[in-house]
Coordinates of C-alpha atoms and ligand atoms in Angstrom, one line a residue:
M1 CA 5.3 14.5 40.0
D2 CA 5.8 11.2 38.2
N3 CA 2.9 10.6 35.8
T4 CA 4.4 7.4 34.2
K5 CA 3.8 3.8 35.3
N6 CA 7.2 2.8 36.5
G7 CA 9.8 5.4 35.9
T8 CA 11.7 3.6 33.1
S9 CA 11.6 6.7 31.1
I10 CA 13.9 7.6 28.2
L11 CA 12.7 11.2 28.2
A12 CA 11.5 13.1 31.3
V13 CA 10.4 16.7 31.3
N14 CA 10.3 18.5 34.7
D15 CA 8.7 21.8 35.4
L16 CA 9.2 23.0 31.8
K17 CA 8.4 26.7 31.1
Q18 CA 8.7 28.3 27.7
Y19 CA 7.8 32.0 27.8
F20 CA 8.3 34.3 24.8
P21 CA 8.7 38.1 25.4
V22 CA 6.1 40.3 23.7
K23 CA 7.4 43.4 21.9
K24 CA 6.4 46.5 23.9
E25 CA 4.1 48.9 22.1
K26 CA 4.7 51.8 24.6
I27 CA 8.0 52.6 26.4
R28 CA 6.4 52.4 29.9
Q29 CA 4.5 49.3 29.2
K30 CA 5.1 46.4 31.6
K31 CA 7.1 43.5 30.1
Q32 CA 4.8 40.8 28.9
Y33 CA 5.3 37.2 27.9
V34 CA 3.4 34.6 25.8
K35 CA 3.3 31.7 28.2
A36 CA 3.4 29.0 25.5
V37 CA 4.3 26.2 27.9
D38 CA 3.8 26.9 31.6
D39 CA 5.3 24.5 34.1
I40 CA 4.6 21.0 32.7
S41 CA 6.1 17.7 33.8
F42 CA 5.8 14.3 32.1
S43 CA 7.9 11.4 30.9
V44 CA 7.9 8.8 28.2
E45 CA 8.9 5.1 28.5
K46 CA 11.3 3.6 26.0
G47 CA 9.6 1.9 23.1
T48 CA 6.3 3.6 23.6
T49 CA 4.3 6.5 22.1
L50 CA 3.1 9.4 24.1
S51 CA 0.8 11.7 22.1
I52 CA 0.3 15.3 22.9
V53 CA -3.1 16.7 21.8
G54 CA -4.9 20.0 22.0
E55 CA -6.1 22.9 19.9
S56 CA -3.8 25.2 18.1
G57 CA -1.9 27.4 20.5
C58 CA -2.1 24.9 23.4
G59 CA 1.7 24.6 23.5
K60 CA 2.1 21.1 22.1
S61 CA 4.6 22.0 19.3
T62 CA 6.5 24.4 21.5
T63 CA 7.0 21.5 24.0
G64 CA 8.5 19.4 21.1
R65 CA 10.8 22.3 20.1
S66 CA 11.9 22.9 23.7
I67 CA 12.8 19.3 24.2
L68 CA 15.1 19.6 21.2
R69 CA 16.4 23.0 22.4
L70 CA 15.3 24.5 19.0
E71 CA 13.8 27.0 21.5
E72 CA 15.9 27.5 24.7
P73 CA 13.5 26.7 27.6
T74 CA 12.8 29.5 30.0
S75 CA 13.3 27.1 32.9
G76 CA 12.9 23.4 33.7
E77 CA 14.7 20.2 32.9
V78 CA 14.6 17.9 29.9
L79 CA 16.2 14.6 30.8
Y80 CA 17.2 12.3 28.0
N81 CA 18.5 9.0 29.4
N82 CA 18.8 10.9 32.8
V83 CA 21.1 13.6 31.3
D84 CA 19.8 17.2 31.4
L85 CA 19.9 18.5 27.9
A86 CA 20.1 22.1 29.2
T87 CA 23.5 21.5 30.8
I88 CA 25.4 19.5 28.2
S89 CA 28.0 20.9 25.8
K90 CA 27.3 21.8 22.2
K91 CA 29.2 18.7 21.1
E92 CA 27.1 16.4 23.3
L93 CA 24.0 18.2 22.2
K94 CA 24.9 17.5 18.5
K95 CA 25.1 13.8 19.3
V96 CA 21.8 13.9 21.1
R97 CA 20.2 15.7 18.2
G98 CA 21.0 12.6 16.2
E99 CA 19.3 10.3 18.7
I100 CA 16.2 12.5 19.0
Q101 CA 14.9 13.1 15.5
V102 CA 11.9 15.1 14.4
I103 CA 9.4 14.7 11.5
F104 CA 7.4 17.7 10.6
Q105 CA 4.1 18.1 8.7
D106 CA 6.1 18.8 5.5
P107 CA 9.6 17.4 5.9
F108 CA 10.8 19.3 2.8
A109 CA 9.7 22.8 3.9
S110 CA 13.2 23.5 5.2
L111 CA 15.1 21.6 2.5
N112 CA 16.9 22.7 -0.7
P113 CA 14.4 21.8 -3.5
R114 CA 17.4 21.3 -5.8
R115 CA 19.0 18.5 -3.7
T116 CA 18.2 14.9 -4.5
I117 CA 17.2 12.4 -1.8
R118 CA 20.6 10.9 -2.0
K119 CA 22.3 14.2 -1.2
M120 CA 19.8 14.8 1.6
L121 CA 20.5 11.4 3.3
N122 CA 24.2 11.7 2.8
E123 CA 24.2 15.1 4.5
A124 CA 22.2 13.8 7.5
M125 CA 24.6 10.9 7.9
D126 CA 27.7 13.2 7.5
I127 CA 26.4 15.6 10.2
Q128 CA 25.9 12.8 12.7
N129 CA 29.0 10.8 11.5
V130 CA 27.1 7.5 11.1
V131 CA 27.7 4.8 8.4
D132 CA 31.1 4.9 6.8
K133 CA 31.4 5.9 3.1
E134 CA 31.8 2.3 1.8
N135 CA 28.5 1.2 3.3
R136 CA 26.5 4.4 2.5
E137 CA 25.1 3.2 -0.8
A138 CA 23.8 -0.1 0.6
R139 CA 22.4 1.7 3.7
M140 CA 20.6 4.3 1.5
I141 CA 19.0 1.6 -0.6
E142 CA 18.0 -0.3 2.5
L143 CA 16.4 2.9 3.9
M144 CA 14.3 3.3 0.8
S145 CA 13.2 -0.3 1.1
I146 CA 12.4 0.1 4.8
V147 CA 10.0 3.0 4.1
G148 CA 8.5 1.3 1.0
L149 CA 10.0 3.3 -1.8
P150 CA 12.0 2.1 -4.9
A151 CA 15.8 2.6 -4.8
D152 CA 15.7 5.0 -7.8
S153 CA 13.9 7.5 -5.5
L154 CA 17.4 8.4 -4.4
E155 CA 18.1 10.2 -7.6
R156 CA 14.9 12.3 -7.5
L157 CA 14.1 15.8 -6.2
P158 CA 11.6 16.6 -3.4
H159 CA 8.9 18.1 -5.7
E160 CA 8.7 14.8 -7.7
F161 CA 7.0 13.0 -4.7
S162 CA 3.4 13.0 -3.4
G163 CA 2.6 14.0 0.2
G164 CA 2.7 10.4 1.5
Q165 CA 5.9 9.7 -0.3
R166 CA 7.5 12.8 1.2
Q167 CA 6.6 11.6 4.7
R168 CA 8.2 8.3 3.9
I169 CA 11.4 10.1 2.9
G170 CA 11.1 12.2 6.1
I171 CA 11.0 9.0 8.0
A172 CA 14.0 7.6 6.1
R173 CA 15.9 10.7 6.8
A174 CA 15.1 10.4 10.5
L175 CA 16.1 6.7 10.5
S176 CA 19.3 7.4 8.6
V177 CA 21.0 8.5 11.9
N178 CA 19.8 5.6 14.0
P179 CA 17.6 7.6 16.4
E180 CA 16.2 6.4 19.8
V181 CA 13.3 9.0 19.9
I182 CA 11.3 10.5 17.1
I183 CA 9.2 13.6 17.6
C184 CA 6.4 13.5 15.1
D185 CA 5.0 17.1 14.9
E186 CA 1.6 16.9 13.0
A187 CA 3.4 14.4 10.8
V188 CA 0.3 13.1 9.1
S189 CA -2.0 16.1 9.4
A190 CA -1.7 17.2 5.8
L191 CA -2.4 13.7 4.3
D192 CA -5.6 12.0 3.1
V193 CA -7.1 9.6 5.5
S194 CA -6.0 6.5 3.6
I195 CA -2.4 7.7 3.3
Q196 CA -2.5 8.7 7.0
A197 CA -3.3 5.1 7.8
Q198 CA -0.4 3.8 5.7
I199 CA 2.1 6.2 7.4
L200 CA 0.8 5.4 10.9
N201 CA 1.1 1.6 10.1
L202 CA 4.7 2.2 8.9
L203 CA 5.5 4.2 12.1
K204 CA 4.1 1.3 14.2
E205 CA 6.1 -1.3 12.3
L206 CA 9.3 0.7 12.7
Q207 CA 8.7 1.2 16.4
K208 CA 8.4 -2.5 16.9
K209 CA 11.4 -3.3 14.8
Y210 CA 13.8 -0.7 16.2
D211 CA 12.3 -0.2 19.7
L212 CA 11.7 3.5 18.9
T213 CA 10.1 5.9 21.2
Y214 CA 7.6 8.5 19.7
L215 CA 6.4 11.8 21.0
F216 CA 3.4 12.2 18.6
I217 CA 2.1 15.8 18.5
S218 CA -1.3 16.1 16.8
H219 CA -4.6 18.1 17.0
D220 CA -6.5 15.1 15.8
L221 CA -7.6 12.6 18.4
S222 CA -8.9 10.1 15.9
V223 CA -5.3 9.8 14.6
V224 CA -3.8 9.7 18.1
R225 CA -6.0 6.7 18.9
H226 CA -4.2 4.5 16.4
I227 CA -0.7 5.1 17.6
S228 CA -0.5 6.0 21.3
N229 CA 0.2 4.1 24.4
R230 CA -0.4 7.2 26.5
V231 CA -2.1 10.5 25.7
M232 CA -1.5 13.9 27.2
V233 CA -4.0 16.7 26.6
M234 CA -2.8 20.3 26.8
Y235 CA -4.8 23.5 27.1
L236 CA -3.2 27.0 27.1
G237 CA 0.3 25.8 28.0
K238 CA -0.8 23.4 30.8
I239 CA -1.4 19.6 31.0
V240 CA -5.1 19.1 31.8
E241 CA -5.2 15.3 31.5
I242 CA -2.7 12.4 30.9
A243 CA -3.6 8.7 30.9
D244 CA -3.1 5.4 29.1
K245 CA -4.9 5.5 25.7
K246 CA -7.7 3.2 26.7
D247 CA -8.5 5.0 29.9
L248 CA -8.5 8.4 28.2
F249 CA -10.7 7.3 25.3
D250 CA -13.1 5.1 27.4
A251 CA -13.3 7.3 30.5
P252 CA -12.1 10.9 29.8
L253 CA -12.4 12.9 33.0
H254 CA -11.5 16.5 32.1
P255 CA -14.4 18.5 30.5
Y256 CA -11.9 19.7 27.8
T257 CA -10.9 16.1 26.9
Q258 CA -14.6 15.1 26.9
A259 CA -15.4 18.0 24.6
L260 CA -12.6 17.1 22.2
L261 CA -13.7 13.4 22.1
S262 CA -17.4 14.3 21.7
A263 CA -16.4 16.3 18.6
I264 CA -14.9 13.3 16.8
P265 CA -17.3 12.2 14.0
T266 CA -18.6 8.6 14.5
T267 CA -20.9 6.3 12.6
D268 CA -21.4 4.2 15.8
L269 CA -24.6 5.8 17.1
D270 CA -24.8 3.3 20.0
H271 CA -21.6 4.6 21.5
K272 CA -21.8 8.2 20.4
R273 CA -20.8 10.5 23.2
K274 CA -23.0 13.2 24.7
E275 CA -21.8 16.3 23.0
I276 CA -20.1 18.9 25.3
E277 CA -20.1 22.3 23.8
I278 CA -17.1 24.5 24.5
K279 CA -17.9 28.1 23.7
G280 CA -15.6 30.8 22.3
D281 CA -12.0 30.9 21.4
V282 CA -8.9 29.9 23.3
P283 CA -8.0 33.0 25.5
S284 CA -4.7 34.8 25.1
P285 CA -1.6 33.0 26.5
I286 CA -0.3 36.5 27.5
N287 CA -3.0 36.9 30.1
P288 CA -4.4 33.5 30.8
P289 CA -7.6 33.3 32.8
S290 CA -7.2 33.0 36.6
G291 CA -7.7 29.7 38.5
C292 CA -8.4 27.0 36.0
R293 CA -7.4 28.3 32.6
F294 CA -10.4 26.5 31.0
H295 CA -13.0 28.2 33.2
T296 CA -14.0 30.8 30.6
R297 CA -15.2 28.0 28.3
C298 CA -16.1 25.2 30.7
P299 CA -19.9 24.5 31.2
F300 CA -19.2 23.3 34.7
A301 CA -17.2 26.2 36.0
T302 CA -17.7 27.4 39.6
D303 CA -16.2 30.2 41.8
K304 CA -13.6 27.8 43.0
C305 CA -12.6 27.2 39.3
R306 CA -12.3 30.9 38.7
N307 CA -10.1 31.5 41.8
E308 CA -8.0 28.4 42.4
E309 CA -5.7 26.7 39.9
P310 CA -6.4 22.9 39.9
Q311 CA -3.2 20.8 40.1
L312 CA -2.6 17.7 38.1
E313 CA -3.5 14.8 40.4
M314 CA -4.1 11.1 40.1
K315 CA -7.7 10.1 40.0
M316 CA -9.0 6.7 41.0
N317 CA -11.4 5.8 38.3
G318 CA -10.2 2.2 38.1
S319 CA -6.7 3.2 36.9
D320 CA -3.8 4.2 39.0
N321 CA -2.1 6.0 36.1
H322 CA -4.7 8.6 35.2
F323 CA -3.9 12.2 36.1
I324 CA -6.2 15.2 35.7
A325 CA -6.3 18.9 36.6
C326 CA -9.9 19.7 37.5
H327 CA -11.6 20.6 40.8
H328 CA -14.9 18.8 39.9
A329 CA -13.7 15.8 37.9
D330 CA -15.4 13.2 40.2
E331 CA -18.8 14.9 40.0
I332 CA -18.6 15.5 36.3
Y333 CA -17.6 11.8 35.7
A334 CA -20.4 10.5 37.9
N335 CA -22.9 12.4 35.9
S336 CA -21.5 11.8 32.4
Ligands
LIG401 FE1 -14.2 23.1 34.4 FE2 -13.7 23.9 36.9 FE3 -12.8 21.6 36.0 FE4 -11.7 23.8 35.1 S1 -11.6 23.1 37.2 S2 -12.3 22.0 33.9 S3 -13.5 25.1 35.0 S4 -14.9 22.2 36.3

């Protein structure tokens, strides 16, 4: 299924599954798997942002890690510029890892706290073999300027920076190897609202300047609204809705998306959404519910929902680029 507008995608994920085996507690116990990502397909157009949203455990971060092959996918394709990353050599994968960068919630969590920013950037450029030694100094100063930090930041250690500055350095590190795609995994989640806005604006400016493509993973729909072109909503390892940002925010069709949107605090009482309550917790991804995985929490569930899995299909609500997996979307939308 092609759920993009015109197929000019830089990244395409087809039928991706990521199952993790569960340790057996008894010898005769049947082998079980956590179905973190269960047969999803989507693509991202060059120079745009696709956001992936959903509650914790929905599979959004695992999707990002599987694209990078930080977790080897159980099955499926990840096409980057039409090349399947699962089949390329280690040398080719190393090159692609330079072109697809990732920014985590805390970019320093995995770094040596005794290394200065200069050493960190040098190391990244050495690994990807970009920028010759004579031009390194100028490039590092330029990178600091691009992300809005003074040049003497290069001599400082990670702990000397605030959360927002750390994210700026994470962005500089990603940019240092001239990426095409950046996966932002909860990249602004730990920041105060005002700092979040600054980092989102910086990411938008850089996207325009360098024609970057973002996969923006977040649990926070109010953040996603500021940066996305398209938004994909996941629930228990499945895509439940994917649409252009405006369509998704103005006319969400899936009850889960509607519930997520109705939970966003707003001061605009004229446009406040009718609250949709979703009860209980997300079920276990080891034994997901039959039929529609959302049926145990959906206020509109019927017998059909409990027995038949809804497929991701295009819905004609004025947009030809809005896909949803729900048996009763039309009725629910008509009554919303
Ligand atoms: Fe709710 Fe049924 Fe739609 Fe699932 S298919 S979201 S249970 S109405």
